[in-house]
C-alpha cells in the first residue's frame, strides 16, 4: 500500500504555514540558533546538493523544538552577485526584478521540501532595508581606520573594457586570460577600497581555539592567516644611503647569504638599478605582469630574475652581495625582500644554480653540492659556530639586535581585503569624492544609499563600474555648491554574507528591520548568539568564514554584539555527486533535479534518502536505487500504521526495541549521525512487523516524533491519524527508560566436552535447573548425550551450560 505523497505533502505544508508552526519562539531559557549557509538565488533553482545540508539542519531544528528549546532556523538570499550582473548586461533585464523572481522560485522549492524555516525572518542582501546596515558597518570600519583607499593592482581586460574578479581569470600557457573569450588580462593599478583584516590577524588566529569546528577548516584558516615568527635584518647598500630590510625566519644563516633579492615591485628597484641594467630590468618587470601570484610561488615552476647592478654589505662579515630582483619574491609578504641563502634554501639554491651565483654552507652535514635543509651544528659562522638552528637563531638575534641590525618581527600571509568591485549589482559605497580631493561618508541617517534604476547596464569602458554612466546619480552638490562624485565601485558579494546571521535577528514580523544599534537588537543578540550550529559547503572554509569572523570581531570590539565569535559549531556537508561518481555538471548531463524527485518520490523520500546515503561530511554518488528504497521504507511505515492495532496497555513486547531506538537516535542526532539514526528507526519498524500487528500506542507516537525530523509530512499525517489536533512539532521529544535497555531474552551457550553444540534463547535470569533441562532436551545436544554418562554439569546463569560426558 502506497501513500500519495503529493496529497500529503502539500496538505501539511499548507497547514504549517497557516498555523505558523515554525515561528521563532521566545519562551524558554534554552535556545538553539541553527543556521544554513544561505543560497545565491541563481536562475537555475535549487540543486540536489542544497537539500543535503538543509535537511541536516532541519532535523536538528525539529528535534530542538520538541526538546523545548526556542529555535531560530531562518533562511535568506545572498542576492547580489556576478551571474546576475552578467545576465543583466547580456539581456538588458533589471537584476532587481529577476532576482526577486529567482527568490520566489527558490522559496517555493524550499517549501516543497518541508523545511521548518521561519520565513518571517527571511532576508535579502540586495534589499535596501538590508544593505542599509551593510553600509552602516562599512562606515564604522572607515571611522575606525579599518577601511581605506589604496592603489591596488586589478585584473584589467582591455578587450572587454572591464576589470575582472580573480575567479573570472584563467591562466593558459602561463598567461592570464579572461574566462569569457580568452582575452589577455594584465595587472593595472587602480584606486580601490581595502579593509584592513590584517589588523585582526592575531585575534582571528586565537579565536579558532575556542571553536567546535572541523580541524581541517581551522587548519585552512591558520594557513591562510599564515603567521610566521622571524626577524627583519638591515643590509646597507654599498656606497649609497639606502638600507634594505629583509624578512627572514632564519637569522642563523646570515653568514651564508650570497645575494639579496627584491620583489620586482619593491619601491627601491628603480633607484638601485644602474643605468646599463635598466633595459633588462624593465623587460623583466614587463614579463611578469601577467603571471599570477600562485604561479610565482609554485616551487615546481622555474624561477627567473635579473641583477640590478648594485650591492649591499653583509653586516656580519662585510661581504659584498649583489642585489637581484626575482619573480619568486612576493611584494606583499614580509618586507618584499629576502636574504638568499642558497646552501640551505631550496628556492635560493635553484636560482643560484641557474644564474651561476656562489653557494656556501653554514650548517655542517653531507652537502653533496646540493641544498641542505636539515638541522645541524653551525659552521663558518664565527659566534654561531657549534650551535643548532634554534639556539643559533636566538644568538644571532641577540648579537644583531644589540647593534640595531635585527629586530624580531611577525609576518602574516594574510592580506588586506580588496573590497571594491567594478559592478552595478552590489551595495553602493556610501562615499562621496569631492572636487577638492576630500572624501566624505553619506550621513548615517541618510542610509541606505540605493542603486539608481538603470534600463540597460553597460560596462563603462574605463574600468569603472556601470554606475559611472549614470550621471544623475553620480553627481552631488553640497549646500555650498561644492561638487562631488559618488563612488562608482560597489561592495563584493562577501559583504552581505558577513553579517546575515545578525540580519535574521533584526528582521521583524512586519517586514522591517530593527536598527542594529537598538536596545531590542542588543537583547536579541544576547539571547541568540553565538550560532549553535552552522552547516554549509567546504568551499567556504576560508573566505566567507574568515570575513564574517572579522566583521563579527569588529562589531564585538565596538560593542554591537556580545560574543567574540559568530559561529560556535561548524560542519561541512559533503557533495552529492552524479550517479557516475563525478561532480554534477550540465555538460556531463548527470544533474538530478530535486523538483523531479519531489514529483516522483516525494520530499520525504528525498530527505530520508539524502540523510541515509552515508555520513553527512562524505561526498557520495547519487543512486536512484537508494532513493527507491527510501521511498519503499516509508511505504512500509505507512502500511504498518494502517494495518496495526494500537493497544493502550503495554504488552512489553516492544520495550527493548523502542527504548533502545529512542536512546540511540537521540544520541546519534546530537552527533549528526543521521544515517545510523535512520538505521535505528528501521530496526524498530522491523521489530514492529515481527510483533504481529499490535503496537503499544505511546511507542508508536514516540517513533513518529523521531520520524518527523526526517520525513515530516508522513509523520504529521500519521500523527493526526491518531486523533491529534496539533502539529507533531509541538509535542515533546520522547524519553527512554534505562531499565528497558537490556534485552529480556538472552542467549546461553551449551557446550558438551568444551565444544559448542547449541544456543538457547531464554528469558533473562532463567533458573539453573531450567537451563539444564532445556540444554539436555535440545535437539542439537541430544545426539552427544546418547549412551553417554554425564559426569559434570557446570551452569553459569545467563551465560553457559557446560556438560562433561564420557
Ligand atoms: C633566509 C632563509 C634561509 C630563509 C633559509 C629560509 C631558509 P615563511 O616561513 O613562509 O614565513 N621570504 C621572506 N619574504 C619573502 C617574500 N616576500 N617572498 C618570498 N619569500 C620570502 O618563510 C619565510 C622565509 O621566506 C624567509 O626566511 C625568506 O627566506 C623567505 F635557510 O630567509 B628566509
JSON list of N, CA and C in Angstrom, two decimals, residues 25 31-32 75 117 122 250 306 319 334 477 532 535 576 580 632 715:
[
{"chain": "A", "resi": 25, "resn": "UNK", "atom": "N", "xyz": [10.18, 31.08, 18.62]},
{"chain": "A", "resi": 25, "resn": "UNK", "atom": "CA", "xyz": [9.54, 31.30, 19.92]},
{"chain": "A", "resi": 25, "resn": "UNK", "atom": "C", "xyz": [10.51, 32.01, 20.86]},
{"chain": "A", "resi": 31, "resn": "UNK", "atom": "N", "xyz": [18.08, 27.89, 24.11]},
{"chain": "A", "resi": 31, "resn": "UNK", "atom": "CA", "xyz": [17.90, 28.36, 22.73]},
{"chain": "A", "resi": 31, "resn": "UNK", "atom": "C", "xyz": [18.80, 27.57, 21.78]},
{"chain": "A", "resi": 32, "resn": "UNK", "atom": "N", "xyz": [18.34, 27.46, 20.55]},
{"chain": "A", "resi": 32, "resn": "UNK", "atom": "CA", "xyz": [19.18, 26.85, 19.52]},
{"chain": "A", "resi": 32, "resn": "UNK", "atom": "C", "xyz": [19.07, 27.69, 18.27]},
{"chain": "A", "resi": 75, "resn": "UNK", "atom": "N", "xyz": [16.13, 31.39, 6.88]},
{"chain": "A", "resi": 75, "resn": "UNK", "atom": "CA", "xyz": [16.75, 31.29, 5.55]},
{"chain": "A", "resi": 75, "resn": "UNK", "atom": "C", "xyz": [16.65, 32.65, 4.88]},
{"chain": "A", "resi": 117, "resn": "UNK", "atom": "N", "xyz": [11.65, 26.36, 8.23]},
{"chain": "A", "resi": 117, "resn": "UNK", "atom": "CA", "xyz": [12.16, 27.72, 8.37]},
{"chain": "A", "resi": 117, "resn": "UNK", "atom": "C", "xyz": [11.08, 28.65, 8.90]},
{"chain": "A", "resi": 122, "resn": "UNK", "atom": "N", "xyz": [13.15, 35.90, 6.92]},
{"chain": "A", "resi": 122, "resn": "UNK", "atom": "CA", "xyz": [13.85, 35.93, 5.64]},
{"chain": "A", "resi": 122, "resn": "UNK", "atom": "C", "xyz": [14.54, 37.28, 5.37]},
{"chain": "A", "resi": 250, "resn": "UNK", "atom": "N", "xyz": [65.19, 32.75, 9.36]},
{"chain": "A", "resi": 250, "resn": "UNK", "atom": "CA", "xyz": [66.43, 32.02, 9.59]},
{"chain": "A", "resi": 250, "resn": "UNK", "atom": "C", "xyz": [67.62, 32.97, 9.76]},
{"chain": "A", "resi": 306, "resn": "UNK", "atom": "N", "xyz": [66.74, 39.20, -12.55]},
{"chain": "A", "resi": 306, "resn": "UNK", "atom": "CA", "xyz": [67.87, 39.95, -13.15]},
{"chain": "A", "resi": 306, "resn": "UNK", "atom": "C", "xyz": [68.63, 40.70, -12.05]},
{"chain": "A", "resi": 319, "resn": "UNK", "atom": "N", "xyz": [80.83, 41.25, 3.70]},
{"chain": "A", "resi": 319, "resn": "UNK", "atom": "CA", "xyz": [80.91, 40.67, 2.36]},
{"chain": "A", "resi": 319, "resn": "UNK", "atom": "C", "xyz": [79.99, 41.45, 1.41]},
{"chain": "A", "resi": 334, "resn": "UNK", "atom": "N", "xyz": [56.19, 39.82, 4.18]},
{"chain": "A", "resi": 334, "resn": "UNK", "atom": "CA", "xyz": [57.37, 40.29, 4.91]},
{"chain": "A", "resi": 334, "resn": "UNK", "atom": "C", "xyz": [57.67, 41.72, 4.50]},
{"chain": "A", "resi": 477, "resn": "UNK", "atom": "N", "xyz": [26.07, 67.81, -5.21]},
{"chain": "A", "resi": 477, "resn": "UNK", "atom": "CA", "xyz": [26.50, 69.18, -4.93]},
{"chain": "A", "resi": 477, "resn": "UNK", "atom": "C", "xyz": [26.11, 69.47, -3.49]},
{"chain": "A", "resi": 532, "resn": "UNK", "atom": "N", "xyz": [24.50, 28.24, 17.18]},
{"chain": "A", "resi": 532, "resn": "UNK", "atom": "CA", "xyz": [24.88, 26.96, 17.80]},
{"chain": "A", "resi": 532, "resn": "UNK", "atom": "C", "xyz": [25.38, 25.95, 16.78]},
{"chain": "A", "resi": 535, "resn": "UNK", "atom": "N", "xyz": [25.86, 24.87, 9.18]},
{"chain": "A", "resi": 535, "resn": "UNK", "atom": "CA", "xyz": [26.22, 23.82, 8.22]},
{"chain": "A", "resi": 535, "resn": "UNK", "atom": "C", "xyz": [26.28, 24.42, 6.82]},
{"chain": "A", "resi": 576, "resn": "UNK", "atom": "N", "xyz": [26.94, 15.95, -3.19]},
{"chain": "A", "resi": 576, "resn": "UNK", "atom": "CA", "xyz": [26.25, 14.83, -3.81]},
{"chain": "A", "resi": 576, "resn": "UNK", "atom": "C", "xyz": [26.75, 14.78, -5.25]},
{"chain": "A", "resi": 580, "resn": "UNK", "atom": "N", "xyz": [27.36, 8.72, -11.77]},
{"chain": "A", "resi": 580, "resn": "UNK", "atom": "CA", "xyz": [28.63, 8.18, -12.26]},
{"chain": "A", "resi": 580, "resn": "UNK", "atom": "C", "xyz": [29.80, 8.49, -11.33]},
{"chain": "A", "resi": 632, "resn": "UNK", "atom": "N", "xyz": [10.37, 3.09, -0.49]},
{"chain": "A", "resi": 632, "resn": "UNK", "atom": "CA", "xyz": [9.73, 1.81, -0.11]},
{"chain": "A", "resi": 632, "resn": "UNK", "atom": "C", "xyz": [9.62, 1.69, 1.39]},
{"chain": "A", "resi": 715, "resn": "UNK", "atom": "N", "xyz": [5.02, 11.78, 8.83]},
{"chain": "A", "resi": 715, "resn": "UNK", "atom": "CA", "xyz": [4.88, 11.67, 10.28]},
{"chain": "A", "resi": 715, "resn": "UNK", "atom": "C", "xyz": [3.68, 12.50, 10.77]}
]
